CSV table of N, CA, C and O in Angstrom, one decimal:
chain,number,residue,atom,x,y,z
A,1,UNK,N,7.0,-8.5,-23.8
A,1,UNK,CA,6.4,-8.5,-22.5
A,1,UNK,C,6.8,-9.9,-22.0
A,1,UNK,O,7.0,-10.8,-22.6
A,2,UNK,N,6.8,-9.9,-20.7
A,2,UNK,CA,7.1,-11.0,-19.9
A,2,UNK,C,5.8,-12.1,-19.9
A,2,UNK,O,6.1,-13.2,-19.4
A,3,UNK,N,4.7,-11.5,-20.1
A,3,UNK,CA,3.4,-12.3,-20.2
A,3,UNK,C,3.3,-13.2,-21.5
A,3,UNK,O,3.7,-12.8,-22.5
A,4,UNK,N,2.8,-14.3,-21.2
A,4,UNK,CA,2.6,-15.4,-22.1
A,4,UNK,C,1.5,-15.0,-23.1
A,4,UNK,O,1.4,-15.1,-24.3
A,5,UNK,N,0.4,-14.4,-22.5
A,5,UNK,CA,-0.8,-14.1,-23.4
A,5,UNK,C,-1.6,-12.9,-22.6
A,5,UNK,O,-1.6,-12.8,-21.5
A,6,UNK,N,-2.2,-12.0,-23.6
A,6,UNK,CA,-2.7,-10.9,-23.2
A,6,UNK,C,-4.2,-10.9,-23.9
A,6,UNK,O,-4.2,-11.6,-25.1
A,7,UNK,N,-5.4,-10.6,-23.3
A,7,UNK,CA,-6.5,-10.6,-23.7
A,7,UNK,C,-7.4,-9.4,-23.4
A,7,UNK,O,-6.9,-8.7,-22.4
A,8,UNK,N,-8.4,-9.1,-24.3
A,8,UNK,CA,-9.4,-7.9,-23.9
A,8,UNK,C,-8.8,-6.7,-24.1
A,8,UNK,O,-7.8,-6.4,-24.9
A,9,UNK,N,-9.3,-5.8,-23.2
A,9,UNK,CA,-8.6,-4.3,-23.5
A,9,UNK,C,-7.2,-4.2,-22.9
A,9,UNK,O,-6.4,-3.3,-23.7
A,10,UNK,N,-6.6,-5.0,-22.2
A,10,UNK,CA,-5.2,-4.9,-22.0
A,10,UNK,C,-4.3,-5.4,-23.0
A,10,UNK,O,-3.4,-4.6,-23.6
A,11,UNK,N,-4.9,-6.3,-23.9
A,11,UNK,CA,-4.1,-6.6,-25.1
A,11,UNK,C,-4.3,-5.5,-26.1
A,11,UNK,O,-3.3,-5.4,-26.8
A,12,UNK,N,-5.5,-4.9,-26.4
A,12,UNK,CA,-5.5,-3.8,-27.3
A,12,UNK,C,-4.7,-2.6,-26.8
A,12,UNK,O,-4.0,-2.2,-27.9
A,13,UNK,N,-4.7,-2.2,-25.6
A,13,UNK,CA,-3.8,-1.2,-25.2
A,13,UNK,C,-2.2,-1.6,-25.7
A,13,UNK,O,-1.6,-0.7,-26.0
A,14,UNK,N,-1.9,-2.9,-25.3
A,14,UNK,CA,-0.6,-3.1,-25.6
A,14,UNK,C,-0.2,-3.2,-27.1
A,14,UNK,O,0.8,-2.7,-27.5
A,15,UNK,N,-1.3,-3.6,-27.9
A,15,UNK,CA,-1.1,-3.7,-29.3
A,15,UNK,C,-0.9,-2.3,-29.9
A,15,UNK,O,-0.1,-2.0,-30.7
A,16,UNK,N,-1.9,-1.3,-29.4
A,16,UNK,CA,-1.7,0.0,-30.0
A,16,UNK,C,-0.4,0.6,-29.5
A,16,UNK,O,0.1,1.4,-30.3
A,17,UNK,N,0.1,0.5,-28.3
A,17,UNK,CA,1.3,1.0,-27.9
A,17,UNK,C,2.3,0.5,-28.7
A,17,UNK,O,3.6,1.2,-28.8
A,18,UNK,N,2.3,-0.6,-29.4
A,18,UNK,CA,3.4,-1.2,-30.3
A,18,UNK,C,3.1,-1.0,-31.7
A,18,UNK,O,3.8,-1.6,-32.5
A,19,UNK,N,2.1,-0.1,-32.0
A,19,UNK,CA,2.0,0.2,-33.5
A,19,UNK,C,1.0,-0.7,-34.2
A,19,UNK,O,0.9,-0.5,-35.5
A,20,UNK,N,0.3,-1.5,-33.6
A,20,UNK,CA,-0.7,-2.5,-34.4
A,20,UNK,C,-1.8,-1.7,-34.7
A,20,UNK,O,-2.2,-0.8,-34.2
A,21,UNK,N,-2.5,-2.2,-35.9
A,21,UNK,CA,-3.6,-1.4,-36.4
A,21,UNK,C,-4.7,-2.0,-35.5
A,21,UNK,O,-4.7,-3.2,-35.0
A,22,UNK,N,-5.9,-1.3,-35.5
A,22,UNK,CA,-7.1,-1.8,-34.6
A,22,UNK,C,-7.8,-2.7,-35.5
A,22,UNK,O,-8.4,-2.6,-36.5
A,23,UNK,N,-7.8,-4.0,-35.1
A,23,UNK,CA,-8.4,-5.2,-35.7
A,23,UNK,C,-10.0,-5.0,-35.9
A,23,UNK,O,-10.4,-5.5,-37.0
A,24,UNK,N,-10.6,-4.3,-35.0
A,24,UNK,CA,-12.1,-4.0,-35.1
A,24,UNK,C,-12.3,-3.4,-36.4
A,24,UNK,O,-13.5,-3.6,-36.9
A,25,UNK,N,-11.5,-2.5,-36.8
A,25,UNK,CA,-11.7,-1.8,-38.3
A,25,UNK,C,-10.9,-2.3,-39.3
A,25,UNK,O,-11.5,-2.2,-40.4
A,26,UNK,N,-9.7,-2.6,-39.0
A,26,UNK,CA,-9.0,-3.1,-40.3
A,26,UNK,C,-9.4,-4.5,-40.5
A,26,UNK,O,-9.1,-4.7,-41.8
A,27,UNK,N,-9.9,-5.5,-39.9
A,27,UNK,CA,-10.1,-6.7,-40.3
A,27,UNK,C,-11.6,-6.9,-40.6
A,27,UNK,O,-11.8,-8.1,-41.1
A,28,UNK,N,-12.4,-6.1,-40.5
A,28,UNK,CA,-13.8,-6.2,-40.7
A,28,UNK,C,-14.1,-5.7,-42.2
A,28,UNK,O,-14.5,-4.8,-42.4
A,29,UNK,N,-13.7,-6.6,-43.1
A,29,UNK,CA,-13.9,-6.3,-44.6
A,29,UNK,C,-15.3,-6.6,-45.0
A,29,UNK,O,-15.9,-7.4,-44.3
A,30,UNK,N,-15.7,-6.4,-46.1
A,30,UNK,CA,-17.0,-6.8,-46.5
A,30,UNK,C,-16.9,-8.3,-46.6
A,30,UNK,O,-18.0,-8.8,-46.4
A,31,UNK,N,-15.7,-8.9,-47.0
A,31,UNK,CA,-15.7,-10.4,-47.2
A,31,UNK,C,-15.9,-11.1,-45.8
A,31,UNK,O,-16.5,-11.9,-45.4
A,32,UNK,N,-15.3,-10.5,-44.7
A,32,UNK,CA,-15.3,-10.9,-43.3
A,32,UNK,C,-16.9,-10.8,-42.8
A,32,UNK,O,-17.3,-11.7,-42.2
A,33,UNK,N,-17.5,-9.7,-43.2
A,33,UNK,CA,-18.9,-9.5,-42.8
A,33,UNK,C,-19.7,-10.5,-43.4
A,33,UNK,O,-20.6,-11.1,-42.8
A,34,UNK,N,-19.5,-10.9,-44.7
A,34,UNK,CA,-20.4,-11.8,-45.5
A,34,UNK,C,-20.0,-13.2,-44.8
A,34,UNK,O,-20.9,-14.1,-44.7
A,35,UNK,N,-18.7,-13.6,-44.4
A,35,UNK,CA,-18.5,-14.9,-43.7
A,35,UNK,C,-19.1,-15.0,-42.3
A,35,UNK,O,-19.8,-15.9,-42.1
A,36,UNK,N,-19.2,-13.8,-41.5
A,36,UNK,CA,-20.0,-13.8,-40.3
A,36,UNK,C,-21.6,-14.1,-40.5
A,36,UNK,O,-22.0,-14.9,-39.8
A,37,UNK,N,-21.9,-13.5,-41.5
A,37,UNK,CA,-23.4,-13.7,-41.9
A,37,UNK,C,-23.7,-15.2,-42.4
A,37,UNK,O,-24.7,-15.7,-41.8
A,38,UNK,N,-22.9,-15.8,-43.0
A,38,UNK,CA,-22.9,-17.0,-43.4
A,38,UNK,C,-22.8,-18.0,-42.1
A,38,UNK,O,-23.5,-19.0,-41.9
A,39,UNK,N,-21.9,-17.8,-41.3
A,39,UNK,CA,-21.6,-18.5,-40.1
A,39,UNK,C,-22.8,-18.4,-39.1
A,39,UNK,O,-23.2,-19.5,-38.6
A,40,UNK,N,-23.4,-17.2,-38.9
A,40,UNK,CA,-24.5,-17.0,-38.2
A,40,UNK,C,-25.8,-18.0,-38.6
A,40,UNK,O,-26.3,-18.6,-37.8
A,41,UNK,N,-26.0,-18.1,-39.9
A,41,UNK,CA,-27.0,-18.8,-40.4
A,41,UNK,C,-26.7,-20.3,-40.3
A,41,UNK,O,-27.5,-21.2,-39.9
A,42,UNK,N,-25.4,-20.6,-40.4
A,42,UNK,CA,-24.9,-22.0,-40.1
A,42,UNK,C,-25.1,-22.5,-38.8
A,42,UNK,O,-25.7,-23.6,-38.5
A,43,UNK,N,-24.7,-21.6,-37.9
A,43,UNK,CA,-24.8,-21.9,-36.3
A,43,UNK,C,-26.3,-22.2,-36.0
A,43,UNK,O,-26.7,-23.1,-35.3
A,44,UNK,N,-27.2,-21.3,-36.6
A,44,UNK,CA,-28.6,-21.6,-36.3
A,44,UNK,C,-29.1,-22.9,-36.7
A,44,UNK,O,-29.9,-23.6,-36.2
A,45,UNK,N,-28.8,-23.2,-38.1
A,45,UNK,CA,-29.2,-24.4,-38.7
A,45,UNK,C,-28.6,-25.7,-37.9
A,45,UNK,O,-29.3,-26.7,-37.6
A,46,UNK,N,-27.4,-25.7,-37.6
A,46,UNK,CA,-26.7,-26.7,-36.9
A,46,UNK,C,-27.2,-26.8,-35.5
A,46,UNK,O,-27.6,-28.0,-35.0
A,47,UNK,N,-27.5,-25.8,-34.7
A,47,UNK,CA,-28.1,-25.8,-33.4
A,47,UNK,C,-29.3,-26.4,-33.5
A,47,UNK,O,-29.7,-27.3,-32.6
A,48,UNK,N,-30.2,-26.2,-34.4
A,48,UNK,CA,-31.6,-26.8,-34.4
A,48,UNK,C,-31.5,-28.2,-34.7
A,48,UNK,O,-32.3,-29.1,-34.2
A,49,UNK,N,-30.4,-28.6,-35.6
A,49,UNK,CA,-30.3,-30.1,-36.1
A,49,UNK,C,-29.9,-30.9,-34.8
A,49,UNK,O,-30.4,-32.0,-34.5
A,50,UNK,N,-29.0,-30.3,-34.0
A,50,UNK,CA,-28.3,-31.1,-32.6
A,50,UNK,C,-29.2,-30.9,-31.4
A,50,UNK,O,-28.7,-31.2,-30.5
A,51,UNK,N,-30.3,-30.1,-31.7
A,51,UNK,CA,-31.1,-29.7,-30.3
A,51,UNK,C,-31.4,-31.1,-29.6
A,51,UNK,O,-31.7,-32.0,-30.0
A,52,UNK,N,-31.1,-31.1,-28.4
A,52,UNK,CA,-31.5,-32.1,-27.5
A,52,UNK,C,-30.4,-33.2,-27.4
A,52,UNK,O,-30.5,-34.2,-26.9
A,53,UNK,N,-29.4,-33.1,-28.3
A,53,UNK,CA,-28.4,-34.3,-28.4
A,53,UNK,C,-27.1,-33.8,-27.7
A,53,UNK,O,-26.9,-32.6,-27.6
A,54,UNK,N,-26.4,-34.7,-27.2
A,54,UNK,CA,-25.0,-34.4,-26.5
A,54,UNK,C,-24.1,-34.4,-27.6
A,54,UNK,O,-23.8,-35.4,-28.4
A,55,UNK,N,-23.6,-33.2,-27.9
A,55,UNK,CA,-22.6,-33.0,-29.0
A,55,UNK,C,-21.3,-32.4,-28.4
A,55,UNK,O,-21.4,-31.3,-27.5
A,56,UNK,N,-20.1,-32.9,-28.7
A,56,UNK,CA,-18.8,-32.2,-28.2
A,56,UNK,C,-18.6,-30.9,-28.6
A,56,UNK,O,-19.1,-30.5,-29.8
A,57,UNK,N,-17.5,-30.2,-28.2
A,57,UNK,CA,-17.3,-28.8,-28.7
A,57,UNK,C,-16.5,-28.9,-30.0
A,57,UNK,O,-16.6,-29.9,-30.6
A,58,UNK,N,-16.2,-27.8,-30.5
A,58,UNK,CA,-15.6,-27.7,-31.9
A,58,UNK,C,-14.2,-27.8,-32.0
A,58,UNK,O,-13.5,-27.6,-33.0
A,59,UNK,N,-13.5,-28.1,-30.9
A,59,UNK,CA,-12.1,-28.1,-31.0
A,59,UNK,C,-11.6,-29.4,-31.7
A,59,UNK,O,-12.1,-30.5,-31.4
A,60,UNK,N,-10.6,-29.4,-32.6
A,60,UNK,CA,-10.2,-30.6,-33.3
A,60,UNK,C,-8.6,-30.6,-33.2
A,60,UNK,O,-8.0,-29.6,-32.8
A,61,UNK,N,-8.1,-31.9,-33.2
A,61,UNK,CA,-6.6,-32.0,-33.0
A,61,UNK,C,-6.1,-33.0,-34.1
A,61,UNK,O,-7.0,-33.7,-34.6
A,62,UNK,N,-4.8,-32.9,-34.5
A,62,UNK,CA,-4.2,-33.8,-35.5
A,62,UNK,C,-2.9,-34.1,-34.9
A,62,UNK,O,-2.2,-33.3,-34.5
A,63,UNK,N,-2.5,-35.4,-35.4
A,63,UNK,CA,-1.1,-35.9,-35.0
A,63,UNK,C,-0.6,-36.4,-36.4
A,63,UNK,O,-1.5,-37.4,-36.9
A,64,UNK,N,0.5,-36.2,-36.8
A,64,UNK,CA,1.0,-36.8,-38.1
A,64,UNK,C,2.5,-37.2,-37.8
A,64,UNK,O,3.1,-36.8,-37.1
A,65,UNK,N,2.8,-38.4,-38.6
A,65,UNK,CA,4.2,-39.1,-38.4
A,65,UNK,C,4.6,-39.1,-39.8
A,65,UNK,O,3.9,-39.9,-40.7
A,66,UNK,N,5.7,-38.7,-40.2
A,66,UNK,CA,6.3,-38.6,-41.5
A,66,UNK,C,7.2,-39.8,-41.7
A,66,UNK,O,7.4,-40.6,-40.7
A,67,UNK,N,7.7,-40.0,-42.8
A,67,UNK,CA,8.6,-41.2,-43.1
A,67,UNK,C,9.9,-41.1,-42.5
A,67,UNK,O,10.4,-42.3,-42.2
A,68,UNK,N,10.3,-40.0,-41.9
A,68,UNK,CA,11.5,-39.9,-41.1
A,68,UNK,C,11.4,-40.1,-39.7
A,68,UNK,O,12.1,-40.3,-39.0
A,69,UNK,N,10.1,-40.2,-39.3
A,69,UNK,CA,9.6,-40.7,-37.8
A,69,UNK,C,9.6,-39.4,-37.0
A,69,UNK,O,9.3,-39.3,-35.8
A,70,UNK,N,9.4,-38.2,-37.7
A,70,UNK,CA,9.2,-37.0,-37.2
A,70,UNK,C,7.6,-36.8,-36.9
A,70,UNK,O,6.8,-37.0,-37.7
A,71,UNK,N,7.4,-36.3,-35.8
A,71,UNK,CA,5.9,-36.0,-35.4
A,71,UNK,C,5.7,-34.7,-35.5
A,71,UNK,O,6.3,-33.9,-34.9
A,72,UNK,N,4.4,-34.3,-35.9
A,72,UNK,CA,3.9,-32.7,-36.0
A,72,UNK,C,2.4,-33.1,-35.3
A,72,UNK,O,1.6,-33.9,-35.6
A,73,UNK,N,2.1,-31.9,-34.6
A,73,UNK,CA,0.8,-31.8,-34.0
A,73,UNK,C,0.1,-30.7,-34.1
A,73,UNK,O,0.9,-29.6,-34.3
A,74,UNK,N,-1.2,-30.5,-34.2
A,74,UNK,CA,-1.9,-29.2,-34.3
A,74,UNK,C,-3.2,-29.4,-33.7
A,74,UNK,O,-3.8,-30.5,-33.5
A,75,UNK,N,-3.6,-28.1,-33.1
A,75,UNK,CA,-5.1,-28.2,-32.9
A,75,UNK,C,-5.7,-26.8,-33.2
A,75,UNK,O,-5.2,-25.8,-33.5
A,76,UNK,N,-7.1,-26.7,-33.3
A,76,UNK,CA,-7.8,-25.7,-33.7
A,76,UNK,C,-9.1,-25.7,-32.9
A,76,UNK,O,-9.6,-26.6,-32.8
A,77,UNK,N,-9.6,-24.4,-32.7
A,77,UNK,CA,-10.9,-24.3,-32.0
A,77,UNK,C,-11.8,-23.9,-33.0
A,77,UNK,O,-13.0,-23.3,-32.5
A,78,UNK,N,-11.6,-23.9,-34.3
A,78,UNK,CA,-12.6,-23.6,-35.3
A,78,UNK,C,-12.7,-22.0,-35.6
A,78,UNK,O,-13.8,-21.6,-36.3
A,79,UNK,N,-11.5,-21.5,-35.4
A,79,UNK,CA,-11.6,-20.0,-35.8
A,79,UNK,C,-12.2,-19.0,-34.9
A,79,UNK,O,-12.4,-19.4,-33.7
A,80,UNK,N,-12.5,-17.7,-35.2
A,80,UNK,CA,-12.7,-16.8,-34.3
A,80,UNK,C,-14.2,-16.2,-34.5
A,80,UNK,O,-14.8,-15.7,-33.8
A,81,UNK,N,-14.7,-16.6,-35.8
A,81,UNK,CA,-16.0,-16.3,-36.0
A,81,UNK,C,-17.0,-16.7,-35.1
A,81,UNK,O,-17.1,-17.8,-34.7
A,82,UNK,N,-17.8,-15.9,-34.5
A,82,UNK,CA,-18.7,-16.1,-33.5
A,82,UNK,C,-18.3,-16.3,-32.1
A,82,UNK,O,-19.2,-16.6,-31.4
A,83,UNK,N,-17.1,-16.1,-31.8
A,83,UNK,CA,-16.7,-16.3,-30.5
A,83,UNK,C,-16.8,-14.9,-29.7
A,83,UNK,O,-16.9,-13.8,-30.3
A,84,UNK,N,-17.0,-15.1,-28.5
A,84,UNK,CA,-17.2,-14.0,-27.6
A,84,UNK,C,-15.9,-13.0,-27.6
A,84,UNK,O,-14.9,-13.5,-27.5
A,85,UNK,N,-16.1,-11.6,-27.7
A,85,UNK,CA,-15.0,-10.9,-27.6
A,85,UNK,C,-14.1,-11.0,-26.4
A,85,UNK,O,-14.8,-11.2,-25.1
A,86,UNK,N,-12.7,-11.0,-26.4
A,86,UNK,CA,-11.9,-11.2,-25.3
A,86,UNK,C,-11.7,-12.7,-25.0
A,86,UNK,O,-10.9,-13.0,-24.2
A,87,UNK,N,-12.4,-13.6,-25.7
A,87,UNK,CA,-12.2,-15.1,-25.3
A,87,UNK,C,-10.8,-15.5,-25.7
A,87,UNK,O,-10.4,-15.1,-26.8
A,88,UNK,N,-10.2,-16.5,-24.9
A,88,UNK,CA,-9.1,-17.0,-25.2
A,88,UNK,C,-9.4,-18.6,-25.5
A,88,UNK,O,-9.7,-19.1,-24.4
A,89,UNK,N,-9.2,-19.0,-26.5
A,89,UNK,CA,-9.5,-20.4,-26.8
A,89,UNK,C,-8.6,-21.3,-26.1
A,89,UNK,O,-7.4,-21.0,-25.7
A,90,UNK,N,-8.8,-22.7,-26.2
A,90,UNK,CA,-8.0,-23.6,-25.5
A,90,UNK,C,-6.7,-23.9,-26.3
A,90,UNK,O,-5.7,-24.5,-25.7
A,91,UNK,N,-6.7,-23.7,-27.7
A,91,UNK,CA,-5.5,-24.0,-28.4
A,91,UNK,C,-4.2,-23.5,-27.8
A,91,UNK,O,-3.1,-24.2,-28.0
A,92,UNK,N,-4.2,-22.2,-27.5
A,92,UNK,CA,-2.9,-21.7,-27.2
A,92,UNK,C,-2.4,-21.9,-25.9
A,92,UNK,O,-1.3,-21.4,-25.2
A,93,UNK,N,-3.3,-22.7,-25.0
A,93,UNK,CA,-3.0,-22.9,-23.5
A,93,UNK,C,-2.4,-24.4,-23.5
A,93,UNK,O,-3.0,-25.4,-23.9
A,94,UNK,N,-1.3,-24.4,-23.0
A,94,UNK,CA,-0.5,-25.8,-23.0
A,94,UNK,C,-1.3,-26.7,-22.1
A,94,UNK,O,-1.8,-26.4,-20.9
A,95,UNK,N,-1.6,-28.0,-22.7
A,95,UNK,CA,-2.4,-28.9,-21.9
A,95,UNK,C,-3.7,-28.9,-22.0
A,95,UNK,O,-4.3,-29.8,-21.6
A,96,UNK,N,-4.4,-27.8,-22.8
A,96,UNK,CA,-5.8,-27.7,-22.8
A,96,UNK,C,-6.2,-28.1,-24.1
A,96,UNK,O,-7.6,-28.4,-24.1
A,97,UNK,N,-5.7,-27.9,-25.2
A,97,UNK,CA,-6.2,-28.1,-26.5
A,97,UNK,C,-6.0,-29.5,-27.2
A,97,UNK,O,-5.1,-30.2,-26.7
């Protein structure tokens, strides 16, 4: 496709048209369900701990310089667990993450 990023139902239709499995069923394993339950409990505990405080988002970044002087950079928005369906995080957007 000429598009840089697809999201939501349009992305699902594109994926199905190209033979991708349905992530809603293929990726929801018993292990993934347990991870989600753990995250939900964690989120509630953390939210109560930081209630009333100013806390930044969960996006993190890293920059590394090796002995040869090469630079590597990375960013993460903390994974997909608990994110709104169709959400596109800031990591894949140039200049945003």
